[in-house]
Coordinates of C-alpha atoms in Angstrom, one line a residue:
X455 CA 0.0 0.0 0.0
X456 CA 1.0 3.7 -1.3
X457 CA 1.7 5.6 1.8
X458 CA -0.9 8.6 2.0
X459 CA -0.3 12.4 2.1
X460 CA -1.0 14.6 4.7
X461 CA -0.5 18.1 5.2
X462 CA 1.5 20.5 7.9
X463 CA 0.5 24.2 7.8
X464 CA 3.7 26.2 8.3
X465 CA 3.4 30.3 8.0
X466 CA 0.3 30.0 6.0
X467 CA 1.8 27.7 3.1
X468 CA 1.1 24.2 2.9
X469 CA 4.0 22.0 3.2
X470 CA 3.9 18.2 2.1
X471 CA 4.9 15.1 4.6
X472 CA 5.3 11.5 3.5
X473 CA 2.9 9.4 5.9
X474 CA 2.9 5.6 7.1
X475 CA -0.3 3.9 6.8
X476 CA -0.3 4.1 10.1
X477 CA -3.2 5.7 12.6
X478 CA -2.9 10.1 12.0
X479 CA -3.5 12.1 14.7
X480 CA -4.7 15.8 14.4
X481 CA -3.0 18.5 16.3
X482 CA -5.5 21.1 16.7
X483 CA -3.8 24.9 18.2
X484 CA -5.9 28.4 17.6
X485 CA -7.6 27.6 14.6
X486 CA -4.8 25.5 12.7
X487 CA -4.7 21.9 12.5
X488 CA -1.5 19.5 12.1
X489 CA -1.4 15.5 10.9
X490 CA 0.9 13.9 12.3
X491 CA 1.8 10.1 12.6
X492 CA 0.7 8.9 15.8
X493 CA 3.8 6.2 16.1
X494 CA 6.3 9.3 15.4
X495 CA 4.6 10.9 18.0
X496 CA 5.2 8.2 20.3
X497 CA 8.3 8.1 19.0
X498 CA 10.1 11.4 19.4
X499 CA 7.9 13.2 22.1
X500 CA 8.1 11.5 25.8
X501 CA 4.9 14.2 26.3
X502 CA 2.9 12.0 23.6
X503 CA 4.2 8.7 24.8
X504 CA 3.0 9.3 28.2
X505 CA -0.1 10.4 26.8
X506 CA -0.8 7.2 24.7
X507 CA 0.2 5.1 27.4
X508 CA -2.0 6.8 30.4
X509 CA -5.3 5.0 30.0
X510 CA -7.3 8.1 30.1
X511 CA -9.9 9.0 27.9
X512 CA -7.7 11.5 25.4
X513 CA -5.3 8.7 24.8
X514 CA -7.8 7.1 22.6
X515 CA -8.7 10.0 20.7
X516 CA -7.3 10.7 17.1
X517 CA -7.3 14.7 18.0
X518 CA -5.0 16.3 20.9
X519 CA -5.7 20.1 21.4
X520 CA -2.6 22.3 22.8
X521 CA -2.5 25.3 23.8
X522 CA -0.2 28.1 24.8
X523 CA 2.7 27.5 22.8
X524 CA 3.8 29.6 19.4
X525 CA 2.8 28.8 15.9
X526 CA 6.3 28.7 14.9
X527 CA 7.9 26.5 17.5
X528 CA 5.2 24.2 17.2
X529 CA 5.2 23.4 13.3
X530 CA 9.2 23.5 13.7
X531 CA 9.0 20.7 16.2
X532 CA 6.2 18.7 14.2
X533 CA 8.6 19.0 11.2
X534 CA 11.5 17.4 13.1
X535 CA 8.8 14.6 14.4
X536 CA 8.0 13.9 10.8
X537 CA 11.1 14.2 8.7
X538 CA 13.9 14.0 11.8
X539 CA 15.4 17.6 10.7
X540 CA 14.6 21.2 11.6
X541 CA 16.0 24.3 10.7
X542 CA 17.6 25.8 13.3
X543 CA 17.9 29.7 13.2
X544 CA 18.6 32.5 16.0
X545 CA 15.4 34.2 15.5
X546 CA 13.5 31.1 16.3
X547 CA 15.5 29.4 18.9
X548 CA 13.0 30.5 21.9
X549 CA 9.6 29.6 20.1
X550 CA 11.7 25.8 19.2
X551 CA 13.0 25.5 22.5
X552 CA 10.1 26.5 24.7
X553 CA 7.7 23.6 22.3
X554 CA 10.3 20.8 22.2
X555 CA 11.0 21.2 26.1
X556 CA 7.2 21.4 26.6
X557 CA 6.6 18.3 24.4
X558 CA 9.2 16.7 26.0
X559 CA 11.2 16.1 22.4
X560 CA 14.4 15.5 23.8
X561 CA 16.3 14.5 20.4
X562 CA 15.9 18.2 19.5
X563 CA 17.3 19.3 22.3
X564 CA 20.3 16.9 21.8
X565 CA 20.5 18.0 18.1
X566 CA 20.7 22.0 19.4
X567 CA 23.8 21.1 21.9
X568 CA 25.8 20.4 18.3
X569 CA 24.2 23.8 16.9
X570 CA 26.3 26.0 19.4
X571 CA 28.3 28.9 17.5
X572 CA 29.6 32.2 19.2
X573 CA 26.6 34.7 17.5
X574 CA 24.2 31.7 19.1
X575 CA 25.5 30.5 22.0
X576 CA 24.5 33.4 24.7
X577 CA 21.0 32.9 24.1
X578 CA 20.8 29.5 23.7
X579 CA 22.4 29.6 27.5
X580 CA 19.8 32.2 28.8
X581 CA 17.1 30.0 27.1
X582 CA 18.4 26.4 28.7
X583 CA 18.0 28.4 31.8
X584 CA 14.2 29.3 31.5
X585 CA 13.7 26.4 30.6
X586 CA 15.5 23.9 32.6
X587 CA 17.5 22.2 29.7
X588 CA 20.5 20.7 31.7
X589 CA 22.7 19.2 28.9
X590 CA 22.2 22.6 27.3
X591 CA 23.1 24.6 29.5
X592 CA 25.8 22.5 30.4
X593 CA 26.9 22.3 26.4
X594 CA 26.6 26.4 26.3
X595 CA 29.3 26.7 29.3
X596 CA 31.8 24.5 27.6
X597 CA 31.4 25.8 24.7
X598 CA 32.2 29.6 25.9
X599 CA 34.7 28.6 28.0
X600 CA 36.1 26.4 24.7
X601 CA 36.1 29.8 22.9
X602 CA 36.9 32.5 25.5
X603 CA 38.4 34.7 24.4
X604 CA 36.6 35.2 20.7
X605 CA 33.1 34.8 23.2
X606 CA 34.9 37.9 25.1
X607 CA 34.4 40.0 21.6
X608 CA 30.5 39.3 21.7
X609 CA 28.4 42.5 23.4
X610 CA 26.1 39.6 24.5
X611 CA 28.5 38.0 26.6
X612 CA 29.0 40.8 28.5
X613 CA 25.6 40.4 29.3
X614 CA 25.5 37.6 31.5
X615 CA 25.6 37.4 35.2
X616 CA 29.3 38.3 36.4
X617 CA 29.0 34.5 38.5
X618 CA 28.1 32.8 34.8
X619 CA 31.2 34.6 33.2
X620 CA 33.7 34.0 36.1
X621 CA 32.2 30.3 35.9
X622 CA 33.4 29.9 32.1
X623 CA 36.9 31.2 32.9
X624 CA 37.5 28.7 35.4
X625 CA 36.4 26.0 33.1
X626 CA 39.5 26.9 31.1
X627 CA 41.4 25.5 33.8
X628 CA 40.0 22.2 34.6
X629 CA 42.1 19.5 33.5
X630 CA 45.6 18.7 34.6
X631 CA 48.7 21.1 35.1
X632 CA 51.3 19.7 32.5
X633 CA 54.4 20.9 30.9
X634 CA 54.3 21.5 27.5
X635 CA 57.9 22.0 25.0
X636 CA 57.5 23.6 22.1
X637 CA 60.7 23.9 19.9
X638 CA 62.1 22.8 16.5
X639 CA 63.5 19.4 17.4
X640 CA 63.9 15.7 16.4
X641 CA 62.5 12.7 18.4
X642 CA 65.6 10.8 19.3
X643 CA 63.5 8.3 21.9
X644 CA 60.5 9.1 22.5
X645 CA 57.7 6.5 22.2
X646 CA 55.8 7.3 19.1
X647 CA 56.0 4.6 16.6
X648 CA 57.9 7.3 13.7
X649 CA 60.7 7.9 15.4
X650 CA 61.8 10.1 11.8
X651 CA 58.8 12.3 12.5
X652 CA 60.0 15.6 13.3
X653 CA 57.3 16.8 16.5
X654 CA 56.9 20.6 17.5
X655 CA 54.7 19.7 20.7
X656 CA 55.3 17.6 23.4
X657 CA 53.6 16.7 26.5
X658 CA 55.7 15.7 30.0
X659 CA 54.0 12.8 31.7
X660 CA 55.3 13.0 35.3
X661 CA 53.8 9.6 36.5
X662 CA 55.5 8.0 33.8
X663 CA 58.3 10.8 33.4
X664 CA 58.3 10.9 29.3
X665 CA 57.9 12.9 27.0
X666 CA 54.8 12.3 24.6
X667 CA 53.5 13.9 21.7
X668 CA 51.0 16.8 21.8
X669 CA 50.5 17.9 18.4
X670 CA 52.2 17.7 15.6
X671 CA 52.9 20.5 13.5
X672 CA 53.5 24.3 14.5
X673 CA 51.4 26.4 11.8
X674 CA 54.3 27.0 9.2
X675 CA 54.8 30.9 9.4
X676 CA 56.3 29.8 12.9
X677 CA 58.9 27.2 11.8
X678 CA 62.4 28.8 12.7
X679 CA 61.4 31.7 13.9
X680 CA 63.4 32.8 17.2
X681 CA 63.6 35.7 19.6
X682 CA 59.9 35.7 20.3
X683 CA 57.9 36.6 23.2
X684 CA 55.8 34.2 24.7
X685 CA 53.5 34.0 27.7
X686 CA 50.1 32.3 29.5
X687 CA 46.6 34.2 29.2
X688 CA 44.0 32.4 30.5
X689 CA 44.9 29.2 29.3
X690 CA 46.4 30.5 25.8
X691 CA 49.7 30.5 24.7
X692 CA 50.8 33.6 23.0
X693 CA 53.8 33.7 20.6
X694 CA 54.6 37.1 19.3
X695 CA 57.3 38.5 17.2
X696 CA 60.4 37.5 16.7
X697 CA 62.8 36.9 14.0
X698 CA 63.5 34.3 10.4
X699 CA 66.7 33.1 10.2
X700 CA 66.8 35.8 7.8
X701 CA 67.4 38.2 10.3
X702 CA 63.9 39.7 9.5
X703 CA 62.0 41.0 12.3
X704 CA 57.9 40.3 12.4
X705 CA 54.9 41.3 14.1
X706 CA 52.8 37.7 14.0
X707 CA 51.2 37.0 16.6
X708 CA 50.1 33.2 16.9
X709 CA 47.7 31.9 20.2
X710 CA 47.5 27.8 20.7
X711 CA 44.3 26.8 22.8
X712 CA 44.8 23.9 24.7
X713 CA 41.5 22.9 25.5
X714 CA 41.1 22.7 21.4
X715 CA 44.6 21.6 20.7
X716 CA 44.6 24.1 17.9
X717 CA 46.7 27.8 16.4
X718 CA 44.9 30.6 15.8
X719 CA 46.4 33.9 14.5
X720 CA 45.7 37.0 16.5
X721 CA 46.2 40.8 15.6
X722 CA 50.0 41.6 14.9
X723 CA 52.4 43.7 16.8
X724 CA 52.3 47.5 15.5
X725 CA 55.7 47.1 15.4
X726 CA 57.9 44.6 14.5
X727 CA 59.9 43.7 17.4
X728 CA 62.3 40.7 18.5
X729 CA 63.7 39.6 21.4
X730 CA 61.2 41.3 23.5
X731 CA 59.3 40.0 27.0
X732 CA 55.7 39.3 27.0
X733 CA 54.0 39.7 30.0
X734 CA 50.3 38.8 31.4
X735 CA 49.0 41.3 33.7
X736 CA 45.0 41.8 35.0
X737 CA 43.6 40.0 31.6
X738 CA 45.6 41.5 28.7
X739 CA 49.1 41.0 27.7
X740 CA 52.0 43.6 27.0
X741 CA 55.1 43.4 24.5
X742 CA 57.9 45.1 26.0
X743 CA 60.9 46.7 24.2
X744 CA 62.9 44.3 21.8
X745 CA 66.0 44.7 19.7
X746 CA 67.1 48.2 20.6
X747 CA 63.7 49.2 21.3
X748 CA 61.9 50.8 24.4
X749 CA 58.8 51.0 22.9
X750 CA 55.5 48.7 24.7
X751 CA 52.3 47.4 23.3
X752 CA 49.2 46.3 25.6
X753 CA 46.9 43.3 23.7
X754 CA 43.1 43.2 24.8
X755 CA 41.9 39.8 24.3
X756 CA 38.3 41.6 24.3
X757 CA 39.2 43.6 21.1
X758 CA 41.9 41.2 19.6
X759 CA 43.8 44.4 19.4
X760 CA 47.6 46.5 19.9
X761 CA 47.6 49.8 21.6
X762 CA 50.8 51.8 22.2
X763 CA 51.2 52.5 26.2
X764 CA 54.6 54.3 27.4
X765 CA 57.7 53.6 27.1
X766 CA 60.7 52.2 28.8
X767 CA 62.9 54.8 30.0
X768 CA 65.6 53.5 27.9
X769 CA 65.8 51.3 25.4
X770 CA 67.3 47.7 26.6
X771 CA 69.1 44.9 25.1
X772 CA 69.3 41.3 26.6
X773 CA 67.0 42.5 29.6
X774 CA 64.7 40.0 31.8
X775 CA 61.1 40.8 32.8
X776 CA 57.9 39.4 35.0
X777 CA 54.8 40.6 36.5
X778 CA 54.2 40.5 40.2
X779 CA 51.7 42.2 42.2
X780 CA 50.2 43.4 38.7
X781 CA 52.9 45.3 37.9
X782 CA 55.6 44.2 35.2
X783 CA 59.8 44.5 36.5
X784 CA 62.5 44.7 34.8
X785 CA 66.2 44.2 35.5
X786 CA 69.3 43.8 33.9
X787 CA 70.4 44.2 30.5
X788 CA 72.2 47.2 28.5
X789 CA 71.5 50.6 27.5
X790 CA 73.3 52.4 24.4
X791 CA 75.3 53.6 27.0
X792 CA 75.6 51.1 30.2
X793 CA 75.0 48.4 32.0
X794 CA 71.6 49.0 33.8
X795 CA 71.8 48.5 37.4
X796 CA 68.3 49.5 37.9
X797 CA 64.8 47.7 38.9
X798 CA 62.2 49.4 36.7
X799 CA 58.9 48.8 37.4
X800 CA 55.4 49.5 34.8
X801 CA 52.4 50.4 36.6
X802 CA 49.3 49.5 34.0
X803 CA 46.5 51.4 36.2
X804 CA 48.9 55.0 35.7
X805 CA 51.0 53.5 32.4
X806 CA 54.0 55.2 34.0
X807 CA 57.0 53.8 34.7
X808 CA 59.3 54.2 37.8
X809 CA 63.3 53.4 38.4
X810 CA 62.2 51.4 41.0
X811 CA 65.5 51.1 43.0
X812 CA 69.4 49.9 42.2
X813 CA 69.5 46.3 41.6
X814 CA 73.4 44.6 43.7
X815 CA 74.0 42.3 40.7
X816 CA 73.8 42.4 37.1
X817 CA 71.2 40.2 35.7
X818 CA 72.3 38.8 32.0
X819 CA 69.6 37.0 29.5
X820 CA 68.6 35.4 32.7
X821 CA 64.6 34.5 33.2
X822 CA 62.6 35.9 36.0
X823 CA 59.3 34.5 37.3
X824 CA 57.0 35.5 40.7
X825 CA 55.3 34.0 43.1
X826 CA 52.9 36.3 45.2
X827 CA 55.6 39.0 46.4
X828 CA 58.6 37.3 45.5
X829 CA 60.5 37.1 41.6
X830 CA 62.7 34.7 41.2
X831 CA 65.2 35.1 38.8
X832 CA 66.4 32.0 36.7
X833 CA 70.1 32.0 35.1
X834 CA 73.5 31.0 34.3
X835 CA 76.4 32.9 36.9
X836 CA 80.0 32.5 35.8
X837 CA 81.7 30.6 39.0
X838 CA 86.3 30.8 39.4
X839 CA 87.4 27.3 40.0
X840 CA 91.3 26.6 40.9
X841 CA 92.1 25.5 36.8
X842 CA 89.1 27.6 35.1
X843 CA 85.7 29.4 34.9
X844 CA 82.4 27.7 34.4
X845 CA 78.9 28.7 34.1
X846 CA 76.5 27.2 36.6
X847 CA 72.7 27.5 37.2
X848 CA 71.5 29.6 39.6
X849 CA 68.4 31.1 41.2
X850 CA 68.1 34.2 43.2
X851 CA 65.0 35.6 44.9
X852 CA 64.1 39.5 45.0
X853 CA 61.2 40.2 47.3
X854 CA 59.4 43.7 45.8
X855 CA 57.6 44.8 49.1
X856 CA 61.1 44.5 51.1
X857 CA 63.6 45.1 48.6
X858 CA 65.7 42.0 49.7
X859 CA 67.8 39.8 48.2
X860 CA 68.6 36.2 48.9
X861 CA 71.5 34.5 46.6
X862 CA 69.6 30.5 46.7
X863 CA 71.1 26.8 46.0
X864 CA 73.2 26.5 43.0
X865 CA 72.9 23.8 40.6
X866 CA 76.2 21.8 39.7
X867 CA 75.2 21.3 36.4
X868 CA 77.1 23.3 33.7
X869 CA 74.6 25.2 31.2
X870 CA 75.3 27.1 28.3
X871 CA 72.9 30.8 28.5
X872 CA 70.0 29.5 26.4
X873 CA 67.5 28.3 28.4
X874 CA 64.0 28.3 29.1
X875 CA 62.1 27.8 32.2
X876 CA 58.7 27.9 34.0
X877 CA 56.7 27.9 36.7
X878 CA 54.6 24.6 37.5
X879 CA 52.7 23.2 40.2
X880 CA 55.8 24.1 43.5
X881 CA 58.8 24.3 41.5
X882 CA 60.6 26.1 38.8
X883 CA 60.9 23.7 35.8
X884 CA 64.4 24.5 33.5
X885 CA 65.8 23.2 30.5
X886 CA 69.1 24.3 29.1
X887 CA 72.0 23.6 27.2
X888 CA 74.3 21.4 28.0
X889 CA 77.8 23.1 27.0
X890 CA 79.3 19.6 28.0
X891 CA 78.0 18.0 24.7
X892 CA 80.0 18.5 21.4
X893 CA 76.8 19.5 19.6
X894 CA 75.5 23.1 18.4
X895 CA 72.0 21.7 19.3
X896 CA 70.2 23.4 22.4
X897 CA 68.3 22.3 25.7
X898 CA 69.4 19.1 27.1
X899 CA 69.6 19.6 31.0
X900 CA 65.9 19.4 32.3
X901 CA 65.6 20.0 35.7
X902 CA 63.7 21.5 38.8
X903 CA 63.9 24.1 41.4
X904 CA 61.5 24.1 44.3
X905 CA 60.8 26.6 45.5
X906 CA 59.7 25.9 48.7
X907 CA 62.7 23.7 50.1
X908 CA 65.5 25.2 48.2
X909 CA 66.2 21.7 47.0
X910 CA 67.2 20.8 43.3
X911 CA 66.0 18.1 41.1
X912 CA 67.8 16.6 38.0
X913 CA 65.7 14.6 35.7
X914 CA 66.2 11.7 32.7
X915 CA 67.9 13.3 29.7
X916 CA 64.9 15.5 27.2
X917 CA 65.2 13.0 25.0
X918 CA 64.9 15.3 22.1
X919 CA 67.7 16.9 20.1
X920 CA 66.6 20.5 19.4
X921 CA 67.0 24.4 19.4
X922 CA 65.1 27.5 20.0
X923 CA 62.7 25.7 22.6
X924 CA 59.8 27.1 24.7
X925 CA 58.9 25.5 28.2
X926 CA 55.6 26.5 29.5
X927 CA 52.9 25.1 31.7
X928 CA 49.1 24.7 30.5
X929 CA 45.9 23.0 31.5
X930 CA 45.3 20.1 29.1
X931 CA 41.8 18.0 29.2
X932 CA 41.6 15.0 31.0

């Protein structure tokens, strides 16, 4: 038997279902009338099945007669019941949402949790919460904590309850604290089963103490570029500038999201600049100085945008930088003229800067990191033995409400002055050269400082011959 024809009024025009043979049920609201197949009523609508199966006198009816919902949601919902599709636009989320939570359609529902985009997504999280949609509402959250900062861009956003937004940007750090190395490097041993493939990403597994691949390619603009500045905002990592090993300066400004294991570009530098410090202070980040440059740059995340803020009071070569306290320091380095021998310190709230006071030692291309109101500053101090000089790490601490300095543990190991370092979890993770090797290529010695006992801790090998590396700390996804 032919299946028969029946008819769904949608805005006035007719609109043409294939039916079963099965029993047809008329939908009767204000003065329209729907057929629809009884068994894809049962089917799709928990509201009809419990209907259907309630032994009252309306189940055995071939007529049901609503009442109080919109025209629009309702054919939109009857549409999906018939053909398992609906069309799913902003200016008819509400009317679909209020009929298929009232009909208890719960596939729709389901199907909208896939339709989440940023120009969507707001509403679709006000509307889960009228309307009690749980997996919604929790689909919304992850997705706006997914996309931060583009969601930061959207006036909407900044719509929503100041609990709901600091809700999202914690969610971008759920997962687990793990140290990430980004560099241009060949896998030697680590346990992937290419050992030829040439990885950008790894992932340090401390249980297991390896290193694993994260991802595996840099986007290509990045490949061999040096002397960038790199830092953490909210859960982004921010490369900027730098320089080809043309010598050619750039502005690019590249952003990896963990919690999508993916690069994004972001607005460029003004200025192209290498060899600067990028700092994260209060939500927005800031470029300071470079190659014979004094000049700073503040990124908004809110407007994916540069502004120029004042500058150093000198321009500064081979300087070292951190925020603390929400202000950014800086010490060491050279002027055109001199060594500096000064702690300067950038107040954001005033953009002024201040010559903070003298600094006893000369900090050199060393790395400086903070902890509440103490900086810790990260290097390589030349030590007189009885036959020669070596280099050996070091960390000294500078506390910036005191003023005072305490010289810490030294590290026997000897290290060359490239070297990277971060904070993670209660120690200061490092990886340097080791000038012991007969080999031009960088960061071998991986080791840890913490912070708390003044105790050192030397690792396996990074088993990874490389240059021009990047060790940071980010929250991956369980």
């Amino acid at each position: 038997q032919r299946p028969s024809k029946a008819t769904l009024t949608r805005k006035g025009r007719p609109r043409r279902f294939i039916m079963s043979s099965d029993q047809v049920i008329a939908i009767v609201m204000d003065d329209k009338t729907y057929e629809v197949n009884k068994k894809k009523l049962i089917e799709k609508s928990d509201y009809f099945r419990a209907l259907y199966s309630s032994g009252m006198r309306e189940s055995t009816e071939d007529s049901v007669q609503l009442q109080g919902l919109s025209v629009p949601g309702l054919e939109l919902v009857l549409e999906f019941i018939n053909t398992s599709k609906v069309q799913i636009v902003n200016e008819t989320l509400e009317d679909l949402i209020e009929t298929a939570s009232f009909l208890q359609v719960t596939s729709i529902l389901k199907l909208l949790t896939s339709e989440i985009r940023l120009d969507n997504c707001v509403e679709l999280y006000s509307l889960s919460e009228v309307y009690g949609t749980h997996d919604l509402h929790n689909a919304c959250l992850k997705y706006m904590s997914c996309y931060y900062h583009p969601m930061l861009r959207r006036p909407e956003y900044k719509s929503l309850p100041p609990a709901v937004r600091k809700q999202v940007k914690e969610m971008r750090m759920r997962g687990t604290a793990t140290l990430v190395a980004i560099g241009d490097f060949s896998c030697l041993s680590l346990d992937v089963p290419d050992q030829d493939e040439p990885w950008s990403m790894l992932r340090y597994g401390e249980v297991e103490q390896r290193w694993k691949p994260l991802a595996n390619n840099l986007p290509p603009d990045m490949i061999n570029v040096r002397g960038y500045g790199s830092a953490i905002l909210d859960n982004y990592l921010f490369i900027v500038g730098g320089y080809r090993m043309t010598s050619q300066e750039i502005s690019a400004v590249h952003c990896y999201n963990p919690v999508r294991n993916e690069w994004n570009q972001a607005a460029p530098l003004n200025q192209k600049r290498s060899n600067l410090k990028l700092l994260a202070v209060e939500g927005k980040l800031y470029a300071v100085g470079g190659q014979s440059l004094g000049t700073v740059e503040c990124y908004s995340p809110e407007q994916d945008w540069w502004t120029c803020v004042s500058s150093m009071p000198d321009p500064l070569a081979e300087f070292s930088a951190c925020e603390c306290r929400g202000m950014i320091y800086v010490m060491g380095g050279y002027t055109a003229r001199e060594r500096n021998t000064n702690v300067l310190r950038y107040c954001p709230t005033s953009d002024a800067w201040a010559v903070f006071r003298p600094c006893p030692v000369h900090i050199r291309k060393q790395q400086m990191l903070s902890v509440e109101d103490t900086i810790f500053l990260v290097g390589v101090t030349p030590r007189r033995r009885p036959s020669q000089t070596e280099d050996v790490l070091t960390v000294q601490s500078y506390n910036v409400t005191t003023g005072e300095w305490i010289q810490l543990k030294e590290n026997t190991s000897k290290s060359g002055l490239n070297l990277t370092c971060t904070l993670h979890n209660d120690g200061i993770y490092i990886m340097s050269r080791d000038v012991s090797l007969p080999t031009s290529l960088e960061h071998r010695v991986f080791l840890k400082y913490n912070i708390f006992s003044d105790a050192w801790e030397a690792f396996r090998r990074f088993p990874a011959l490389g240059q021009n590396m990047l060790l940071c700390s980010l929250y991956l996804p369980n």
